[in-house]
mmCIF file of C-alpha atoms in Angstrom:
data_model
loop_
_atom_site.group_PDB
_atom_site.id
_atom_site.type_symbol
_atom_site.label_atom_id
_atom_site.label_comp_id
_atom_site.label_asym_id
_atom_site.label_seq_id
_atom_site.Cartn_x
_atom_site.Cartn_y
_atom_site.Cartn_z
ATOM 1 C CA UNK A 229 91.613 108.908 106.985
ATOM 2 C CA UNK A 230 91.425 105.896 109.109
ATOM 3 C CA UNK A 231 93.706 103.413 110.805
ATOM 4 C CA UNK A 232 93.946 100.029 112.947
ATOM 5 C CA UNK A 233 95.977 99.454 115.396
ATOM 6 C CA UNK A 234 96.444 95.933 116.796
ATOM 7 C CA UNK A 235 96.124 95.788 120.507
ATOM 8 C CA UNK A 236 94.928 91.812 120.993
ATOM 9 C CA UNK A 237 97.678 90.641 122.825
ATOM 10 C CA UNK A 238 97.924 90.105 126.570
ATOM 11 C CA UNK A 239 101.423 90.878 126.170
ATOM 12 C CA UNK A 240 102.842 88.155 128.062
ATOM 13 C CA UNK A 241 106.616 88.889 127.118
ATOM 14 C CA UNK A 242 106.171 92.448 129.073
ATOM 15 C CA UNK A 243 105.084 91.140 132.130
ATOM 16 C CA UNK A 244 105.011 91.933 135.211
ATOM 17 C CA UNK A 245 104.578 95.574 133.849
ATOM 18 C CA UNK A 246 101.614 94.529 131.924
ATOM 19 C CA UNK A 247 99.784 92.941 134.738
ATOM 20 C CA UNK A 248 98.923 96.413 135.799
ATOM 21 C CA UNK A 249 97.692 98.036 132.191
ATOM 22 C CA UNK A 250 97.375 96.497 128.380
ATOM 23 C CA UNK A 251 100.396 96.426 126.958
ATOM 24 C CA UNK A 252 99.955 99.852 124.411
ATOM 25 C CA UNK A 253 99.699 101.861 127.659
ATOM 26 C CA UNK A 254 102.688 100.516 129.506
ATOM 27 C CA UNK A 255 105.039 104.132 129.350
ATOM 28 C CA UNK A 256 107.472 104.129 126.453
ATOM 29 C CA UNK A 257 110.125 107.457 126.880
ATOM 30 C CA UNK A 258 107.830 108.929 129.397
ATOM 31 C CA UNK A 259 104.076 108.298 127.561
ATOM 32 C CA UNK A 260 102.469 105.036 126.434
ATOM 33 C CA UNK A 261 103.510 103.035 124.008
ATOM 34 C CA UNK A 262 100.297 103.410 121.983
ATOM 35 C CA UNK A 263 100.416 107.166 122.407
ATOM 36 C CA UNK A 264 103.729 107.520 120.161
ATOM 37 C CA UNK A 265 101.207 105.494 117.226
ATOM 38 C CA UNK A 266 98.398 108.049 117.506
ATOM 39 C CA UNK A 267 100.336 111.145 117.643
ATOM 40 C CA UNK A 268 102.140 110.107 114.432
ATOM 41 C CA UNK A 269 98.611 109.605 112.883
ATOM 42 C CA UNK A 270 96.702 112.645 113.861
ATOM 43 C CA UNK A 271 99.876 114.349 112.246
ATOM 44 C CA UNK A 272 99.488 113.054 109.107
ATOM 45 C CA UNK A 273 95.782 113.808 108.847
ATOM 46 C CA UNK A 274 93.966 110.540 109.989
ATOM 47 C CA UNK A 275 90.848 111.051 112.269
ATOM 48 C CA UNK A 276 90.135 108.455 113.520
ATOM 49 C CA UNK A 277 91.717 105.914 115.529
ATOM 50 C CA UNK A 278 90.148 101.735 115.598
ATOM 51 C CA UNK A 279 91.733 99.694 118.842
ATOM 52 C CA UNK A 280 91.494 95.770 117.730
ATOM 53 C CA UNK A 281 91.466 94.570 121.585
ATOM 54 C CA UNK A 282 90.687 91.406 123.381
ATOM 55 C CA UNK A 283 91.801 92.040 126.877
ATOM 56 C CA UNK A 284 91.001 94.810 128.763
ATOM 57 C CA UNK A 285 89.180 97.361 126.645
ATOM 58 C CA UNK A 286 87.308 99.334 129.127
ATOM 59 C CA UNK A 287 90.743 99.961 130.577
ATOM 60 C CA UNK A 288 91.893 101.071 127.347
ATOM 61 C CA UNK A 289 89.220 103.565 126.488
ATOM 62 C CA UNK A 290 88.823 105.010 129.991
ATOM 63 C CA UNK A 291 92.860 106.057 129.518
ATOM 64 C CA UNK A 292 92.495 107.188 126.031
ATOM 65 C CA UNK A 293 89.359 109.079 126.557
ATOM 66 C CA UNK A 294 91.238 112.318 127.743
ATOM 67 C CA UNK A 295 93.162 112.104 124.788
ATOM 68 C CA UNK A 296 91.009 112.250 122.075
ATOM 69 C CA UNK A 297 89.977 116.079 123.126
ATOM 70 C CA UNK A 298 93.638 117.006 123.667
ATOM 71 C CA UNK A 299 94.793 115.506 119.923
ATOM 72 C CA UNK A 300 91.545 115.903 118.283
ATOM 73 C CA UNK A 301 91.151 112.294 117.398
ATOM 74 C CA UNK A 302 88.607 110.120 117.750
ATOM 75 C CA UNK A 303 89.250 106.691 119.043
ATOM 76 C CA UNK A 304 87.172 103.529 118.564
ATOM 77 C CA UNK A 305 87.301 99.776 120.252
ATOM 78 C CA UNK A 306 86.832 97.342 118.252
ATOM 79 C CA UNK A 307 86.191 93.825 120.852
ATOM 80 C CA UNK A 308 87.150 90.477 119.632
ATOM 81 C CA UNK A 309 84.866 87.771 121.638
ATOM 82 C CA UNK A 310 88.217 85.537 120.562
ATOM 83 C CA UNK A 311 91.597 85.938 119.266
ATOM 84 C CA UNK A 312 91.389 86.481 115.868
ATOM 85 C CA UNK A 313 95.047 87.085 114.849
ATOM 86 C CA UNK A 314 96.801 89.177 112.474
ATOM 87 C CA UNK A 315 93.980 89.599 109.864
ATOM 88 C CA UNK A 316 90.510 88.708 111.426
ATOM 89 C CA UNK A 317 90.331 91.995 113.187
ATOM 90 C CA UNK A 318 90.371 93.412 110.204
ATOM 91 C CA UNK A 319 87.296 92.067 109.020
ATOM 92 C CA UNK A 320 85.441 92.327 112.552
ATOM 93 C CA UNK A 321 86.388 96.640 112.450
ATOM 94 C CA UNK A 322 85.407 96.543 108.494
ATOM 95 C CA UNK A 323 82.531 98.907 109.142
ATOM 96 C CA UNK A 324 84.508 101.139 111.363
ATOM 97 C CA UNK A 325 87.186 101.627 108.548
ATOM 98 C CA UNK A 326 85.035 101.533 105.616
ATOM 99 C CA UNK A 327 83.518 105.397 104.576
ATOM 100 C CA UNK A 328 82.751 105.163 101.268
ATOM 101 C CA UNK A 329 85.453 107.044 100.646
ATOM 102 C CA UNK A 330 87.519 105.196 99.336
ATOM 103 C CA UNK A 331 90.955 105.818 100.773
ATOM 104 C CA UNK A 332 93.401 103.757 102.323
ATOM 105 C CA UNK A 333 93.401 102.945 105.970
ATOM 106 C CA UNK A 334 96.528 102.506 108.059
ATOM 107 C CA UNK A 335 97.247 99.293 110.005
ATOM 108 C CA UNK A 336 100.172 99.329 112.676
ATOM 109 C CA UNK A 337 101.148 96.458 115.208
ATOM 110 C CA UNK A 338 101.033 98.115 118.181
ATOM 111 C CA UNK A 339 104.673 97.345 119.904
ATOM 112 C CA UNK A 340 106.643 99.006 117.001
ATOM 113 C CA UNK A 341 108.688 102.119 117.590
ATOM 114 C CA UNK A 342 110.291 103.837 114.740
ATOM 115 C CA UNK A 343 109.693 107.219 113.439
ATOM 116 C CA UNK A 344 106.864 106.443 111.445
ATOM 117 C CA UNK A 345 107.183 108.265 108.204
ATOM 118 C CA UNK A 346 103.641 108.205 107.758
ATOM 119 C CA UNK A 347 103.687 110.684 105.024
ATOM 120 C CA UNK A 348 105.684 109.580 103.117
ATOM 121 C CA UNK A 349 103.975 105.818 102.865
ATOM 122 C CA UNK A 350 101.350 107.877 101.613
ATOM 123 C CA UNK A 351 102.821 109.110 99.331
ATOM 124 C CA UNK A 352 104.666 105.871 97.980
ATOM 125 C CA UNK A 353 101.309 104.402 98.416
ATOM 126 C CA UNK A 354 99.511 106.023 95.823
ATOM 127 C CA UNK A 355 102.577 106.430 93.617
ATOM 128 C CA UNK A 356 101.851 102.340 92.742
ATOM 129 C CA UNK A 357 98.866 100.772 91.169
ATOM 130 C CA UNK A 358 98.780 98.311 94.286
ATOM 131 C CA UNK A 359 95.902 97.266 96.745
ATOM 132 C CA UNK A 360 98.568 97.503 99.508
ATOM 133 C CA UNK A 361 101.704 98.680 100.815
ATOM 134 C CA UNK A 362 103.894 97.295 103.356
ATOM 135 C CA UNK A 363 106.716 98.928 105.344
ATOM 136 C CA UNK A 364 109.672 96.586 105.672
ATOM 137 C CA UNK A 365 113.138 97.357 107.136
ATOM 138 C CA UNK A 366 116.771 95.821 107.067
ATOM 139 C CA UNK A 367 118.251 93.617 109.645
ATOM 140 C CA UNK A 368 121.584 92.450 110.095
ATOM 141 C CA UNK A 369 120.194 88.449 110.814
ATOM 142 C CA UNK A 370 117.574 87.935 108.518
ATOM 143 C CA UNK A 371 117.911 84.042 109.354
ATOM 144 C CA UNK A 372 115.528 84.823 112.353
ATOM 145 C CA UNK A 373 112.758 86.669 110.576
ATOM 146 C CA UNK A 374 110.665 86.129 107.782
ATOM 147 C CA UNK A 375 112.452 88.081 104.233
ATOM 148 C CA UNK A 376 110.255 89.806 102.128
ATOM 149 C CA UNK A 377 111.556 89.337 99.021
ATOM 150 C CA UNK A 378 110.974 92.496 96.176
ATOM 151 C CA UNK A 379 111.214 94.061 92.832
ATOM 152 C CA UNK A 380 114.523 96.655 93.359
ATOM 153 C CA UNK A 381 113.293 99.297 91.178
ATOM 154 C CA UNK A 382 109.233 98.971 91.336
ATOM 155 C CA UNK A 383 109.353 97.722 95.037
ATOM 156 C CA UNK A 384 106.937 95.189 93.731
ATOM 157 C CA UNK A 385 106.715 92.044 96.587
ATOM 158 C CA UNK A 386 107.721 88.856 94.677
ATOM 159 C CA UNK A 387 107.330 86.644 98.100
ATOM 160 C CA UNK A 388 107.997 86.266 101.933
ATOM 161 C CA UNK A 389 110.480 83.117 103.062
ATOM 162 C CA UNK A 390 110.212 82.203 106.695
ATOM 163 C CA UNK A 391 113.395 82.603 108.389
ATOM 164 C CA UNK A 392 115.455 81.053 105.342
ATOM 165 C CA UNK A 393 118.358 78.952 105.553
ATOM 166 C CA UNK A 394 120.047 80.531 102.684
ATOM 167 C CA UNK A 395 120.116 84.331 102.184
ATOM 168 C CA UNK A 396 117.593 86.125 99.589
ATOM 169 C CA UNK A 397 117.552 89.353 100.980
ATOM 170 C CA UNK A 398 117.554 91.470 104.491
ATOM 171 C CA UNK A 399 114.519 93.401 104.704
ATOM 172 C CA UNK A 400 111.589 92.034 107.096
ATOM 173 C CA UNK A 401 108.043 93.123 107.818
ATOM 174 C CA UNK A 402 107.964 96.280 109.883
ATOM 175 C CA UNK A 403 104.100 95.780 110.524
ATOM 176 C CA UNK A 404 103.021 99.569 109.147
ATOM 177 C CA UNK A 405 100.424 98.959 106.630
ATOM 178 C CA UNK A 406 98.464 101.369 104.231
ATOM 179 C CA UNK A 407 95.832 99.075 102.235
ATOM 180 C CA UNK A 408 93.076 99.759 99.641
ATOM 181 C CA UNK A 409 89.640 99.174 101.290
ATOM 182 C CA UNK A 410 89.521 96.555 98.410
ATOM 183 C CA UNK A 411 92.177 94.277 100.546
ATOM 184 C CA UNK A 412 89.419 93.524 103.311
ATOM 185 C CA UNK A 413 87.230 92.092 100.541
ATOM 186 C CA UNK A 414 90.182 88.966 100.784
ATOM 187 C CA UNK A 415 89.941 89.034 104.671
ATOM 188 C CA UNK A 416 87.162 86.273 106.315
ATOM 189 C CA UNK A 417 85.994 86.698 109.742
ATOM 190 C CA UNK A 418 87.561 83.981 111.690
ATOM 191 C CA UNK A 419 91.145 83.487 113.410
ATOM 192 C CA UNK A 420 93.593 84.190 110.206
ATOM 193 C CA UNK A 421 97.027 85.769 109.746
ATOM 194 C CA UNK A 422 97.828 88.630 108.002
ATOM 195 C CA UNK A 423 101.399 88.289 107.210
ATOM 196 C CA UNK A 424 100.996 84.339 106.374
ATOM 197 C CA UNK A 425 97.542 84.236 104.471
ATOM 198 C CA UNK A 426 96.930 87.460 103.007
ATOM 199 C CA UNK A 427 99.740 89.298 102.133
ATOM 200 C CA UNK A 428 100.844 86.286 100.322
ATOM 201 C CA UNK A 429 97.838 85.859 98.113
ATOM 202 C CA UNK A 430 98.280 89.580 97.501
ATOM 203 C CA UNK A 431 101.745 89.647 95.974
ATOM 204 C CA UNK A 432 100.712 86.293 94.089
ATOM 205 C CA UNK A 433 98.378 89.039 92.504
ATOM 206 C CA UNK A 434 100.963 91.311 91.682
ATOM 207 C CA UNK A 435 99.592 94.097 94.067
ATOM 208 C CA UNK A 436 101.900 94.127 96.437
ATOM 209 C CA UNK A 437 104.649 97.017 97.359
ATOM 210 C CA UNK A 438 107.319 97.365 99.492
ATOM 211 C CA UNK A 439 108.765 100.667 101.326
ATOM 212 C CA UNK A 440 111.938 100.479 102.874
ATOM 213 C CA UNK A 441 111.178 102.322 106.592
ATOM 214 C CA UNK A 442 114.047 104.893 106.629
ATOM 215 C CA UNK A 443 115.579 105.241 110.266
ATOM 216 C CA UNK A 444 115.459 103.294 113.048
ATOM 217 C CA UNK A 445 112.350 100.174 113.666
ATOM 218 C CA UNK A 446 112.148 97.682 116.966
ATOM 219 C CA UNK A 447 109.526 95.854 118.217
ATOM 220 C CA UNK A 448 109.400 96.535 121.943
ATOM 221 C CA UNK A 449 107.211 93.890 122.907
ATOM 222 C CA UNK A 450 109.912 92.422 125.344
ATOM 223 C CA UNK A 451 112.373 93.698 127.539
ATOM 224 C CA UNK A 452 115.633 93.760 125.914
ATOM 225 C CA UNK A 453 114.036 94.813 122.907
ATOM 226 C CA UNK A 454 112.706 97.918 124.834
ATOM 227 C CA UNK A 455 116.155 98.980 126.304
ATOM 228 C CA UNK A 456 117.502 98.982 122.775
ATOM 229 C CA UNK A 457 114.358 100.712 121.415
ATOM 230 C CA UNK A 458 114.823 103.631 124.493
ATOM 231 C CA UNK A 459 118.475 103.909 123.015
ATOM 232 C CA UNK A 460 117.246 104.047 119.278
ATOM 233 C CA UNK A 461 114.331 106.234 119.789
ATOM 234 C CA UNK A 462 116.650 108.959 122.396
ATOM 235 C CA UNK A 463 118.618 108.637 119.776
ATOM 236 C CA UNK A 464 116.613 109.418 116.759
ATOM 237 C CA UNK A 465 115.196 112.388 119.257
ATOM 238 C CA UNK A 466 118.794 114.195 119.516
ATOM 239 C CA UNK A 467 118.738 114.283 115.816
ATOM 240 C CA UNK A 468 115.118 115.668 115.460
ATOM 241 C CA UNK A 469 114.376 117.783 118.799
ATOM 242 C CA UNK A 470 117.478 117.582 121.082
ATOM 243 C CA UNK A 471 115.806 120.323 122.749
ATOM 244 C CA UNK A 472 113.320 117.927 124.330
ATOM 245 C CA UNK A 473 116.509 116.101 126.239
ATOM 246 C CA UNK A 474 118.544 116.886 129.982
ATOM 247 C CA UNK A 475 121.277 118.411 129.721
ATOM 248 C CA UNK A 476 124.087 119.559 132.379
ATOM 249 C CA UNK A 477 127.237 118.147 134.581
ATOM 250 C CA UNK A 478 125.430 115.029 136.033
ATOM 251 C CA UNK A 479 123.953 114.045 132.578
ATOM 252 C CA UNK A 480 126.006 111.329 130.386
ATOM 253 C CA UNK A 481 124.732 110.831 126.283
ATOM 254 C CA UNK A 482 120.626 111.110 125.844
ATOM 255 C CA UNK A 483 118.748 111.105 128.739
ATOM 256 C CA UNK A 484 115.051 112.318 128.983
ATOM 257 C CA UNK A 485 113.608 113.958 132.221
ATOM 258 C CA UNK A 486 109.994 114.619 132.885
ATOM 259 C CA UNK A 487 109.685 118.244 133.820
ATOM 260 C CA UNK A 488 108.032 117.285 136.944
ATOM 261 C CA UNK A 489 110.846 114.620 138.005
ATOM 262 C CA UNK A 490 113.541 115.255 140.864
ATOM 263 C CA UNK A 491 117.063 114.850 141.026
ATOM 264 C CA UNK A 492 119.364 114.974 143.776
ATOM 265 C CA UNK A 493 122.668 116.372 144.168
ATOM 266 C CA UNK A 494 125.953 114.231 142.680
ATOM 267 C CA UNK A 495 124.485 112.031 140.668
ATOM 268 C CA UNK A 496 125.571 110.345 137.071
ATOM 269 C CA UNK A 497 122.870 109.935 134.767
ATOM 270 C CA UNK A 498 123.142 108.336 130.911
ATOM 271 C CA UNK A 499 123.306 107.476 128.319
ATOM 272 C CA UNK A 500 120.084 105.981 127.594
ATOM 273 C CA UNK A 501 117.601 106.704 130.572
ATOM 274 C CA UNK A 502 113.636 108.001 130.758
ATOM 275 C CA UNK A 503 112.959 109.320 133.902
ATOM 276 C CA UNK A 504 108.892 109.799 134.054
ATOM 277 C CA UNK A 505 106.548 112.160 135.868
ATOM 278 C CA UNK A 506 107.021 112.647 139.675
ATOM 279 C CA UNK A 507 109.951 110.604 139.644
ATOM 280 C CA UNK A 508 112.049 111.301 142.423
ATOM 281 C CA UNK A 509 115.636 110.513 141.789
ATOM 282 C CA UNK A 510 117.607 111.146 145.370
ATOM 283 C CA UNK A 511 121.675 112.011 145.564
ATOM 284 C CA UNK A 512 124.830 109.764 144.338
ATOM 285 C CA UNK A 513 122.248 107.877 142.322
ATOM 286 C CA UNK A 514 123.782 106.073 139.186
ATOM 287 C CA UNK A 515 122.129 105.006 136.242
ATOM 288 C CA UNK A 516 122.303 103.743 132.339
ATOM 289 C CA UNK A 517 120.160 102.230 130.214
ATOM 290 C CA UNK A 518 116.907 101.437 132.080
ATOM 291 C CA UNK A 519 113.419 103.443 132.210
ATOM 292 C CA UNK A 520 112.215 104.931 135.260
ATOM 293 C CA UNK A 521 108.433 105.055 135.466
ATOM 294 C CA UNK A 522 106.016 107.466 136.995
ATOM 295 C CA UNK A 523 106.044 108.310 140.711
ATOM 296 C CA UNK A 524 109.092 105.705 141.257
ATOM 297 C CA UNK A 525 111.486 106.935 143.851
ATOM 298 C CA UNK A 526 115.372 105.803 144.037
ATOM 299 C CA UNK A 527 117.042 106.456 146.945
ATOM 300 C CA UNK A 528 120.977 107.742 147.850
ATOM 301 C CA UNK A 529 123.916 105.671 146.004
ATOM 302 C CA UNK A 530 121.612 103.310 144.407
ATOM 303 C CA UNK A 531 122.599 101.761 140.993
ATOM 304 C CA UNK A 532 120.393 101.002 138.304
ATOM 305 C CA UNK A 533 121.465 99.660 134.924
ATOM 306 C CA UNK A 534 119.621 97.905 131.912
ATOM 307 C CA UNK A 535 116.365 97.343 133.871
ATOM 308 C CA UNK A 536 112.505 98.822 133.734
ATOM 309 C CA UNK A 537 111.574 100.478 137.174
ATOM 310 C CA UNK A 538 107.590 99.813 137.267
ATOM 311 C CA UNK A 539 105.602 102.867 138.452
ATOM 312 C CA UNK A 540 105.408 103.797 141.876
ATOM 313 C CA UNK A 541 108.350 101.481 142.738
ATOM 314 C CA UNK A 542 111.583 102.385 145.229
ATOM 315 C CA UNK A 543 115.032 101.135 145.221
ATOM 316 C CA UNK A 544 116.639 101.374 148.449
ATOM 317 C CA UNK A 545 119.909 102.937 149.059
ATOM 318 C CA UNK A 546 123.212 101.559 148.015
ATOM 319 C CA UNK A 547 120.971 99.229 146.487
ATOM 320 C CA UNK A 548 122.078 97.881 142.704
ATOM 321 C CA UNK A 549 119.587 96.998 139.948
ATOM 322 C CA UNK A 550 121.096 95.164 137.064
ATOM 323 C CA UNK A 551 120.863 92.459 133.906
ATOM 324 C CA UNK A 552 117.445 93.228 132.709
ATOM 325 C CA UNK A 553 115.735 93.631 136.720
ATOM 326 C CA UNK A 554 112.297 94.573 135.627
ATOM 327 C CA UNK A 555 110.324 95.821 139.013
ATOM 328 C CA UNK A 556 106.632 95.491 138.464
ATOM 329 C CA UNK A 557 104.203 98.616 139.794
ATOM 330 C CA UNK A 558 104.985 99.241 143.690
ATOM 331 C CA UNK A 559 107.137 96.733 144.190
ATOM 332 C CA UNK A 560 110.122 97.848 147.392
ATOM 333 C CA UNK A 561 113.204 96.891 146.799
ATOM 334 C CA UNK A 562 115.159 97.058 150.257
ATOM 335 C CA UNK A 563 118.822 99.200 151.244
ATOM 336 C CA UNK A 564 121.641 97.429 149.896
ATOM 337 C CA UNK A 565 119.647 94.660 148.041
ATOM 338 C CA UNK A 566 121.265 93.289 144.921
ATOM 339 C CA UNK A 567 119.176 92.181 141.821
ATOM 340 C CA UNK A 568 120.496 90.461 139.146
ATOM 341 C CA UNK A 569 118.470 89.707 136.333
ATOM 342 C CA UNK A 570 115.057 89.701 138.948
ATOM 343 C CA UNK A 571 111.524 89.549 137.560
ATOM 344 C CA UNK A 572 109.346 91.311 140.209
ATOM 345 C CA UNK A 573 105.671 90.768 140.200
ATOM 346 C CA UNK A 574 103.504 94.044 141.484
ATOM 347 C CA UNK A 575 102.969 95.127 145.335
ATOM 348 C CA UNK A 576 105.984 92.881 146.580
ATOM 349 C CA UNK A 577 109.064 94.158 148.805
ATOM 350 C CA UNK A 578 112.380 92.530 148.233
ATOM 351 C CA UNK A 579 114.538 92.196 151.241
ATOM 352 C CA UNK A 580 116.974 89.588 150.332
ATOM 353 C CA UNK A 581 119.413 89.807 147.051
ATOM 354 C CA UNK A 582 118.389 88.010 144.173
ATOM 355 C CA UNK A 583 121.247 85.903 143.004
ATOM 356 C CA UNK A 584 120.771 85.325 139.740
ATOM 357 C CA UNK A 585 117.676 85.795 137.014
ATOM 358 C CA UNK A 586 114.387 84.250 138.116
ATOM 359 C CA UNK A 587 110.672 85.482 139.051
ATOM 360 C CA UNK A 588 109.805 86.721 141.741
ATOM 361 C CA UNK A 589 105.952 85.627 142.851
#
């Protein structure tokens, strides 16, 4: 089996952290985002692995080179020349995911986390006479999305209303696909949108179907959306393989360590933390809700809460990080500095407090 995964963005929302790598390779609980995708595939039998990417592929492939010995998986580029949205990389990668075979390819947006019950949208999937099948999940505001709106008992998708004024249901587009080969017959090559142009025309068809994802979904694509998703996906962890998280005195709710991480003496760490590889976390350090990335140091009494640490970064001592700070790679933030709310482009020290939320150039 085959799958997609949609990489084209320049992923804007993440910066400054993805002015230093693509956005599926910024770290994600301790390995990149795009990682968590591919692992989930290889498990479920697919072989091989199609990047749609229009920014940076060489950087891409050089990373996930080493990877496809150690899964077993081969992975493929597939280069748009422009941005072709939602849909038009399908078409461009047609040849890559067509085999002759005959069996349906996967399609994931690459800045979803969830645990993606691959097998059993497999299953579903050929349980229904349908050319495709869409993974949707529940929200609490459907207002802000657009509602896919379906069949209770056959799961059959009647239509999708953009973010509708009155409510007709509360389950939105997860973006995991598993289509027919058949579906990229309805696909031209040009800019096009797969959730407004041809999933539409497809239910109008009557071949259509809808799985409710079961546990948790959130697209990390932006900051606060990734401090949740840490807390949902540390979460979903303790239930699976609590094994994999720190435990002891200093450790508060689900926290995950890289085995090759230090931490001092006295220090309170939790709920909701990644600390990544060669990490070195000094004493009296507090911190909640915020990801520590590779080779970042934090120094004596410093405070970090709901913020991204970019790789390679320090936070002085006594210093306190706070309100969605997100440091880009290397950037020095001094002793006793304050950030609230700071966006910190790469390779800059901070000596002064920042006040209040802006950027940081």
């Amino acid at each position: 089996m085959k799958a997609l995964i949609l990489v084209g963005g320049f992923g804007t929302r993440l910066r400054p952290l993805t002015l230093s790598v693509p956005k599926p390779l910024v770290d994600f609980a301790n390995k990149p985002m795009v990682l968590h995708q591919i692992e989930a595939l290889k498990e479920v039998g697919v072989t091989e692995v199609v990047l749609a990417i229009n920014y940076q592929p060489e950087v891409m492939l050089n990373f996930l080179k080493e990877f496809e010995s150690k899964l077993g998986i081969k992975i493929t580029c597939s280069q748009e020349t422009e941005p072709l949205g939602t849909a038009g990389p399908l078409a461009l990668a047609r040849d890559n995911l067509i085999d002759g075979s005959g069996d349906p390819f996967f399609v994931l947006n690459s800045d979803v986390i969830s645990e993606y019950p691959f097998a059993e949208l497999l299953k579903f999937h050929k349980s229904h006479p349908g050319e495709a099948t869409i993974m949707v999940t529940k929200v609490d505001e459907p207002s802000k999305y657009g509602v896919v709106v379906m069949e209770e008992g056959t799961r059959k998708v009647e239509r999708f209303v953009e973010k509708p004024k009155v409510f007709v249901g509360n389950k939105i587009n997860a973006g995991i696909y598993l289509l027919n080969p058949s579906v990229l017959d309805r696909i031209e090559l040009r800019p096009t949108s797969i959730e407004k142009e041809v999933f539409p025309k497809i239910a109008a068809d009557q071949e259509l179907y809808a799985m409710v994802l079961p546990g948790f979904w959130m697209d990390i694509g932006q900051p606060r959306d990734y401090i949740t998703g840490l807390r949902l996906y540390l979460d979903a962890l303790r239930k699976k393989s609590s094994s994999k998280l720190a435990i002891g005195a200093h450790i508060v709710g689900n926290v995950l360590v890289h085995e090759t991480a230090v931490i001092g003496d006295g220090c309170l760490i939790g709920p909701d933390v990644a600390i990544g590889p060669g990490c070195v976390v000094e004493s009296g350090v507090r911190l909640s809700r915020c990801t520590v990335m590779r080779g970042a140091r934090v120094k004596n009494h410093a405070c970090i809460s709901s913020s991204i640490i970019g790789w390679h970064s320090t936070v002085g001592q006594w210093a306190r990080v706070e309100n969605m700070t997100i440091l880009g790679e290397d950037v020095h933030v001094g002793d006793e500095v304050y950030s609230n709310g700071g966006v910190v482009l790469p390779h800059k020290e901070i000596k002064s407090s920042i006040m209040k939320p802006e950027i940081v150039m």
